[in-house]
Amino acid sequence: MRYTVLILSMMVIPFSYASNASYDYEKAHIAFNASEIEAAYIHLKNALKNTPDDLPSQLLMAKILLQQHHYTDSASLYQEALSNGADINLILNELANALMLSKQYQQVVALNDLGKLNYNNHLQWLLLAANAYSALDEIEKTNLYLQQAYVIAPDNIRVLQSLSTHFLAQKKHLQANEKITHLLSLFPEDAKGWYLQGQLHIAKFEYKQALVALEKAYQLAPLDPFIQRTLANVYTGENRINDALSIINLVLKNSPEDPFALLLKSRLLSNNHQEAESRLILDDISNRLSLLSDEDKQSNQSLLYVASVSAYVKGDFELAQTQLQAYLKDNSDDLFAINLLVSIYISQGQWSKAQTTLENKPALIKNDLKLSLQLVEIYLKKNKLFKAEQMLNNLPVHFQKTADYLSAEALLLTRLNQSTSALALLDSALDLDAHPKLLITKALILKENNNIAAAMLIADNLLITDVNNSDYLKLKSTLLLAENKWLEALTIIEQILVIKPNDYTSLFNKASALALVNQLAPALTICHDLLARTPNASQVLILQAKINRDLREVDHAIATLVELLQKEQSNISALETLLYIYISQQKNIAAMSLLDQLTKLSFLNPKYVRLKAQVYLALKDQDNSNKQIDILSSLAKSSQDFYALAELQAKANMLVASKLSLEQAISTLEGNSTDKLNIEFALVNINLILQDYAVSNKLLNSIEQQHPKNSLTALLRGHYYYAQQQFLPAQAYYFKTLILDKKNTQALIKLYQLAQLNIKNDEFIQLVTALLEDFPDYHLARNLLADHYLNNVNLLAAKPHYEILASVKSLENQAAILNNLASILQFEDLESARFYAKQAVEINSTSAAFSDTYAWIIAQQGDYDLALNLLRNAYAMDSNNPSITYHLAFTLTKLERNKEALTVLRKSLDNTSIFSERVQAEKLFQRLTQATSQS
């Protein structure tokens, strides 16, 4: 009896545990159905603590783990339940989802081996296995399993949906269309079928048909998130912003925390010019993401994606770039993410990185128009025209009728010097569809061909349709910049920044425009702000270098560009900017080295051949310069080519050849009256230099009849008389030029030269004084007036003008201005004179005249040893300057080195040049001669 009781007692204990497990499971089940997930989880934890192998508890716990995105734990628990006897038919879909989401793809394929699947689930397993092989990028096996499913059940809705999806992913549009048509003929109310029909139309760029299909899908399944998002995206592409917003608001009503929907809503609000609301959403996303660790973001691909897109939209390109690179390690075929990353590289000027990223995905990008055209843009930027042409020619035929493709083709034709064909292509396309992209491209090509007026008309007409469209405003600002209307361009850019306060491109354009109107400090501040966001942005670094150059911080500019080129050796814009700095600094050997690099990157580029010829001329290497000019002659085809060649030939003193090139420029001109007039002006000039006054007069008579009120016509008539030394009529025409164009610098300089000959001296002073009243920042006019006063020894009148000019640090001749001001001040304030003279020498240490001024002021202060050292240096640079030799002799006498001073002074007086101190030099010579004879 005791034994029996013992047995019963032993049986009670497990029964008690089982009862508790069952109790906890039921509680969990009720909580789960009431969506009280946390309570269900606690009950299940208790159940499994008491009975770890309880199958109902394991299966429900696995389901909760799956819903909470703990995919690996969920899959493990499902597999443990299978080992405890769970029926695979009950859990096939959930287990497969857990395995797929935890990237255990081979385990999905092996599910058929875990137990006997019924007919429906065997069919489902074939579809699941196909998904797994698709994830593994094993396309043949994917197709094999889908075809097996199709053989078993050719009219099964899931099979047809899966096959259609597969064919769409493979860009097999004919097969996809066949299966979708079959699907909808059997199941006309299938929302997914209509959704797939919409996706097919999108893939074929048939957006209006796509909208019909997607709206039908939405009508059948208004809460399906994929249908909602796709429909919203198509509405966005068709500029139906309010329709898109209504869809996204519905998504967010059901899923208020959905980060993808929030991102899309932010983008839509921005497109609808609701920047403040858009920014609030982005800030909210960023705040939520900031609560997560970097590890959390890295481990959750969806979060990483949202974080990267949010950073991109907010303009934090550096963070977006880092996160996109991490995301693409595991999602290397995500087209949108690749597009964003490449866009960031391009915005930063990292063209080589962008090119490598795209070229590493040839099969992928060939079937994506946006990525393909990004690569074409890169090839055009890097002057790889053949590659760009190949890329366009190899794209699928259905791409070739899109506005984006046609725009890229037109830009390529323009780069191939076929602008007429490019414009004809666009006009033909615009007859069928006045797409804004085509209009913008046409305007940009017109700009490149100097037809700004026609381009501006396009921009203005676009803005009539949407006055706040940032793309249209950007076009207008670009055209204004091309017309040198900096302030008007700045106004437009500010308008864009009101709409999009952090728009990177507009901030960059603002900095560029500010630099052009000489507001260098605020321009530099914007550059620093942009570089804080994107430290490697090459175009910003190049702009910063240009600003440093204009601020006379040339060494800083060179250092920035050299450092950039160490990272991006083939950055053409950086190479060109550094090249022009070297040329301006007369560092011709360094300039030639850069030109060698550029010609390797762009073989026989006429621009670089032309610059090589110019640098050889600067190096006084006439033979090599002529060789480059010969190459340029062989490359010349268009009127513009011959015109540029003529300019270079004139510089090389090949005047007859220059005249012939100008005549060829006229004969090859394609009807642009502005270009024709410029060439005719150049022909007049070259004939004047050749002293063929009869031909010049004949040409001028013809031009005057057609353009009687053209300022350049008046200017050339002035040159005509000036060349024949008929100065009074020349002066009258130069005055006429300035009446027609108050800022014509050539006429102003010629009037200055005539005033130096004492021709209409007072009229020149009155004219420039009046100009400065109208244009107080007209620095050239002020400089000429100051120089005129100085040359006429009116130091009192010259001084205030030089003082004003000395405060403008960006002037090219700043050193000369400072030197002249020092020369004036030496008669009243030696310390101030020394201050300005020192600055002049620091800017240009290779000028003998500047070193002489500085040394002479120091000598007058009594520091003869230092003055002597500086004068020796000046004399070494220009031993024929009588003023320098006089100053050197004077300083030597102060150091009691009279014989040496006498030798130097004799050379000064032997010089027949006129110099202001000749009388003082002669007196010193007499005194020294007497002193020497007496000794």
XYZ file of C-alpha atoms in Angstrom, residues 324-731:
408
model
C 24.903 53.896 -46.576
C 28.272 52.199 -46.979
C 27.473 50.013 -43.943
C 23.969 49.285 -45.240
C 25.202 48.319 -48.714
C 27.607 45.729 -47.293
C 24.585 43.512 -46.650
C 22.247 45.002 -49.275
C 24.623 45.472 -52.190
C 21.876 45.466 -54.826
C 19.627 48.118 -53.276
C 19.301 50.515 -56.211
C 17.927 53.417 -54.191
C 20.754 53.180 -51.638
C 23.366 53.000 -54.428
C 21.766 56.039 -56.051
C 21.935 58.006 -52.791
C 25.563 57.058 -52.158
C 26.600 57.970 -55.694
C 24.689 61.274 -55.400
C 26.666 62.055 -52.238
C 29.957 61.244 -53.960
C 28.998 63.490 -56.895
C 27.891 66.330 -54.597
C 31.288 66.131 -52.899
C 33.097 66.035 -56.227
C 34.360 62.516 -55.541
C 33.823 61.505 -59.165
C 36.235 58.566 -59.121
C 34.501 56.958 -56.119
C 31.128 57.435 -57.793
C 32.467 55.911 -61.007
C 33.965 52.877 -59.219
C 30.744 52.271 -57.246
C 28.688 52.159 -60.438
C 31.181 50.306 -62.619
C 31.321 47.524 -60.018
C 27.627 46.801 -60.764
C 27.462 46.604 -64.597
C 24.529 44.183 -64.868
C 22.589 45.993 -62.171
C 22.970 49.532 -63.470
C 22.356 48.599 -67.107
C 18.743 47.881 -66.211
C 18.301 51.000 -64.079
C 18.006 54.260 -66.002
C 18.811 56.579 -63.099
C 22.065 54.794 -62.196
C 23.055 54.414 -65.843
C 22.638 58.129 -66.440
C 24.594 58.921 -63.285
C 27.494 57.008 -64.827
C 27.013 58.880 -68.121
C 27.139 62.164 -66.150
C 30.412 61.066 -64.556
C 31.913 60.128 -67.929
C 30.910 63.531 -69.334
C 32.405 65.285 -66.315
C 35.679 63.379 -66.770
C 35.618 63.960 -70.541
C 35.320 60.216 -71.264
C 33.022 60.900 -74.203
C 33.453 57.536 -75.926
C 32.479 55.686 -72.738
C 29.464 57.962 -72.269
C 28.366 57.271 -75.851
C 28.818 53.509 -75.405
C 26.833 53.567 -72.179
C 23.907 55.365 -73.802
C 23.933 53.165 -76.912
C 23.877 49.968 -74.834
C 20.872 50.906 -72.711
C 17.581 49.046 -73.366
C 15.434 50.472 -76.158
C 12.519 51.296 -73.821
C 14.776 53.752 -71.947
C 15.591 55.688 -75.083
C 12.320 57.593 -75.306
C 12.416 58.944 -71.761
C 13.110 62.614 -71.020
C 16.114 61.719 -68.842
C 17.724 59.644 -71.607
C 17.096 62.275 -74.287
C 18.544 64.971 -72.042
C 21.715 62.931 -71.485
C 22.007 62.262 -75.233
C 21.675 65.976 -75.979
C 24.373 66.861 -73.441
C 26.692 64.271 -75.009
C 26.109 65.730 -78.488
C 26.943 69.169 -77.087
C 30.231 67.876 -75.670
C 30.958 66.365 -79.104
C 30.598 69.885 -80.581
C 27.253 68.969 -82.146
C 25.097 71.560 -80.403
C 22.850 72.046 -83.430
C 22.023 68.315 -83.469
C 21.488 68.370 -79.690
C 18.975 71.215 -79.916
C 17.207 69.558 -82.867
C 16.873 66.333 -80.845
C 15.347 68.222 -77.913
C 12.982 70.224 -80.115
C 11.748 67.025 -81.742
C 11.084 65.474 -78.320
C 9.454 68.673 -77.018
C 6.979 68.596 -79.915
C 5.630 65.390 -78.366
C 6.007 66.228 -74.676
C 7.004 69.590 -73.151
C 8.748 67.807 -70.283
C 10.473 70.212 -67.827
C 13.656 68.085 -67.882
C 13.968 68.571 -71.647
C 13.324 72.303 -71.341
C 15.956 72.706 -68.610
C 18.504 70.772 -70.688
C 17.730 72.905 -73.735
C 18.247 76.072 -71.691
C 21.623 74.830 -70.427
C 22.788 73.971 -73.958
C 21.672 77.393 -75.187
C 23.695 78.908 -72.341
C 26.785 76.972 -73.430
C 26.271 78.411 -76.919
C 26.041 81.970 -75.546
C 22.340 82.277 -76.347
C 21.441 83.376 -72.842
C 18.362 85.329 -73.931
C 16.637 82.215 -75.344
C 17.674 80.189 -72.307
C 16.316 82.852 -69.958
C 12.980 82.816 -71.809
C 12.677 79.088 -71.075
C 13.483 79.648 -67.385
C 10.925 82.464 -67.102
C 8.214 80.387 -68.805
C 8.875 77.464 -66.462
C 8.610 79.767 -63.444
C 5.222 81.004 -64.693
C 3.973 77.413 -64.251
C 5.445 77.117 -60.724
C 7.038 80.183 -59.194
C 8.415 78.255 -56.211
C 9.895 75.285 -58.080
C 13.481 75.047 -56.842
C 14.737 73.375 -60.066
C 13.383 76.245 -62.165
C 14.820 78.808 -59.752
C 18.199 77.059 -59.884
C 18.136 77.275 -63.680
C 17.369 80.996 -63.522
C 20.183 81.639 -61.021
C 22.616 79.644 -63.208
C 21.748 81.785 -66.222
C 22.085 85.006 -64.231
C 25.515 83.891 -63.061
C 26.462 83.210 -66.692
C 25.437 86.797 -67.515
C 27.607 88.083 -64.640
C 24.472 89.371 -62.920
C 25.758 88.308 -59.528
C 23.394 90.316 -57.351
C 20.287 89.201 -59.258
C 21.520 85.604 -59.031
C 22.000 86.016 -55.282
C 18.399 87.209 -54.946
C 17.143 84.037 -56.677
C 19.436 81.816 -54.595
C 18.108 83.415 -51.406
C 14.589 82.640 -52.658
C 15.552 78.962 -53.041
C 17.051 78.926 -49.546
C 13.794 80.245 -48.093
C 12.095 77.198 -49.629
C 14.969 74.804 -48.798
C 17.101 76.365 -46.031
C 19.765 73.641 -46.045
C 19.887 72.981 -49.776
C 23.529 72.089 -50.324
C 23.722 73.114 -53.980
C 22.093 76.492 -53.344
C 24.408 77.242 -50.421
C 27.367 76.384 -52.643
C 26.006 78.620 -55.415
C 25.497 81.410 -52.883
C 29.123 81.141 -51.781
C 30.213 81.205 -55.451
C 28.108 84.292 -56.193
C 29.311 86.100 -53.058
C 32.899 85.420 -54.077
C 32.199 86.874 -57.516
C 30.861 90.123 -56.009
C 33.965 90.307 -53.832
C 32.153 89.426 -50.588
C 34.918 86.994 -49.787
C 34.519 86.708 -46.002
C 30.850 85.538 -46.022
C 31.631 83.271 -48.986
C 34.456 81.681 -47.020
C 32.166 81.218 -43.994
C 29.667 79.265 -46.112
C 32.504 77.102 -47.446
C 33.588 76.307 -43.875
C 29.994 75.395 -42.951
C 29.659 73.105 -45.978
C 32.997 71.455 -45.267
C 31.840 70.776 -41.702
C 29.031 68.740 -43.296
C 31.151 67.205 -46.066
C 34.886 67.491 -45.301
C 35.878 65.803 -48.563
C 33.653 67.844 -50.886
C 36.133 68.649 -53.651
C 34.086 71.408 -55.326
C 33.832 73.253 -51.983
C 37.562 72.810 -51.360
C 38.238 74.184 -54.845
C 35.961 77.192 -54.224
C 37.667 77.774 -50.869
C 41.046 77.714 -52.637
C 39.816 80.281 -55.164
C 38.628 82.546 -52.339
C 41.983 82.152 -50.559
C 43.673 83.065 -53.836
C 41.551 86.222 -54.128
C 42.359 87.081 -50.514
C 46.053 86.932 -51.496
C 46.469 83.770 -49.419
C 48.023 82.056 -52.414
C 50.146 79.594 -50.434
C 47.040 78.444 -48.542
C 45.153 78.030 -51.823
C 47.975 75.986 -53.356
C 48.261 73.794 -50.229
C 44.513 73.038 -50.295
C 44.603 72.043 -53.953
C 47.785 69.981 -53.662
C 46.305 68.058 -50.707
C 43.088 67.458 -52.648
C 45.014 66.210 -55.689
C 46.920 63.737 -53.540
C 43.554 62.067 -52.885
C 41.999 62.709 -56.309
C 44.802 62.776 -58.859
C 42.445 63.022 -61.828
C 40.215 65.818 -60.498
C 40.193 68.046 -63.581
C 38.602 71.047 -61.843
C 41.270 71.009 -59.098
C 44.057 70.588 -61.659
C 42.747 73.492 -63.729
C 42.338 75.786 -60.704
C 45.902 75.072 -59.557
C 47.111 75.503 -63.137
C 45.624 79.002 -63.429
C 47.150 79.966 -60.062
C 50.572 78.801 -61.250
C 50.159 80.727 -64.522
C 49.147 83.897 -62.645
C 52.167 83.468 -60.360
C 54.373 82.926 -63.429
C 55.311 79.472 -62.124
C 55.468 78.243 -65.689
C 57.448 75.031 -65.113
C 54.911 73.874 -62.495
C 52.094 74.931 -64.847
C 53.555 72.832 -67.666
C 53.740 69.803 -65.362
C 50.011 70.133 -64.618
C 49.242 70.567 -68.306
C 51.045 67.285 -69.010
C 48.751 65.587 -66.472
C 45.656 67.199 -67.993
C 46.554 66.194 -71.545
C 46.925 62.579 -70.369
C 43.425 62.755 -68.894
C 41.993 64.463 -71.976
C 44.182 63.797 -75.015
C 44.289 66.598 -77.602
C 41.810 68.721 -75.667
C 42.011 72.067 -77.537
C 41.849 74.052 -74.283
C 44.977 72.360 -72.900
C 46.820 72.567 -76.226
C 46.054 76.309 -76.255
C 47.276 76.761 -72.681
C 50.445 74.802 -73.436
C 51.171 77.180 -76.285
C 50.641 80.165 -73.978
C 52.932 78.751 -71.277
C 55.632 77.999 -73.858
C 55.326 81.626 -74.989
C 55.797 82.745 -71.374
C 58.890 80.512 -71.211
C 60.072 82.180 -74.456
C 60.084 78.775 -76.126
C 58.766 79.863 -79.524
C 59.432 76.523 -81.254
C 57.357 74.427 -78.869
C 54.686 77.115 -78.782
C 54.450 76.971 -82.576
C 54.133 73.165 -82.433
C 51.141 73.479 -80.111
C 49.603 76.128 -82.373
C 50.046 73.763 -85.341
C 48.225 71.019 -83.387
C 45.462 73.470 -82.548
C 45.180 74.416 -86.228
C 44.649 70.749 -87.147
C 41.941 70.396 -84.482
C 40.007 73.532 -85.438
C 36.621 72.765 -87.000
C 34.056 75.234 -85.714
C 33.935 78.993 -85.875
C 34.699 79.150 -82.137
C 37.784 76.962 -82.677
C 39.162 79.263 -85.387
C 38.421 82.346 -83.282
C 40.351 80.921 -80.285
C 43.189 79.905 -82.631
C 43.354 83.438 -84.054
C 43.685 84.927 -80.544
C 46.601 82.623 -79.785
C 48.309 83.290 -83.115
C 48.078 87.023 -82.428
C 49.768 86.520 -79.035
C 52.518 84.565 -80.791
C 52.917 87.453 -83.258
C 51.681 85.245 -86.106
C 49.561 88.116 -87.377
C 48.912 87.012 -90.949
C 47.989 83.504 -89.762
C 45.705 85.079 -87.150
C 43.950 87.089 -89.863
C 43.417 83.940 -91.953
C 41.983 82.085 -88.938
C 39.522 84.916 -88.310
C 38.408 84.763 -91.925
C 37.859 80.997 -91.491
C 35.902 81.730 -88.309
C 33.589 83.958 -90.344
C 33.163 81.378 -93.125
C 32.308 78.526 -90.695
C 29.925 80.584 -88.560
C 26.420 79.116 -88.190
C 24.360 82.300 -88.150
C 24.961 83.723 -84.645
C 25.033 87.506 -85.151
C 26.740 88.164 -81.787
C 29.603 85.816 -82.629
C 29.895 87.312 -86.118
C 30.207 90.803 -84.690
C 32.947 89.706 -82.251
C 34.919 88.086 -85.076
C 34.534 91.191 -87.242
C 35.803 93.328 -84.357
C 38.842 91.028 -84.076
C 39.432 91.338 -87.838
C 39.419 95.125 -87.579
C 41.946 94.917 -84.746
C 44.309 92.578 -86.563
C 44.223 94.748 -89.679
C 45.022 97.793 -87.554
C 48.045 95.973 -86.111
C 49.070 95.025 -89.669
C 48.611 98.742 -90.516
C 46.152 97.873 -93.263
C 44.018 100.902 -92.522
C 42.025 100.755 -95.762
C 40.686 97.259 -94.997
C 40.045 98.263 -91.370
C 38.103 101.329 -92.498
C 36.024 99.304 -94.964
C 35.115 96.754 -92.292
C 34.296 99.481 -89.781
C 32.053 101.309 -92.239
C 30.067 98.103 -92.728
C 29.801 97.453 -88.985
C 28.800 101.077 -88.241
C 25.937 100.861 -90.699
C 24.552 97.751 -88.996
C 25.417 98.682 -85.383
C 25.579 102.499 -85.122
C 25.070 102.567 -81.342
C 27.353 99.698 -80.416
C 30.021 100.712 -77.893
C 32.620 98.343 -79.402
C 32.080 99.917 -82.820
C 32.897 103.327 -81.346
C 35.876 101.830 -79.500
C 37.329 100.336 -82.687
C 36.837 103.594 -84.567
C 38.827 105.217 -81.751
C 41.563 102.567 -82.207
C 41.513 103.272 -85.960
C 42.330 106.941 -85.394
C 44.734 106.238 -82.500
C 46.798 103.832 -84.652
C 47.276 106.670 -87.184
C 48.125 109.113 -84.376
C 44.988 111.149 -85.052
C 44.538 111.636 -81.308
C 41.736 114.217 -81.175
C 39.175 112.172 -83.197
C 40.398 109.065 -81.341
C 39.681 110.832 -78.026
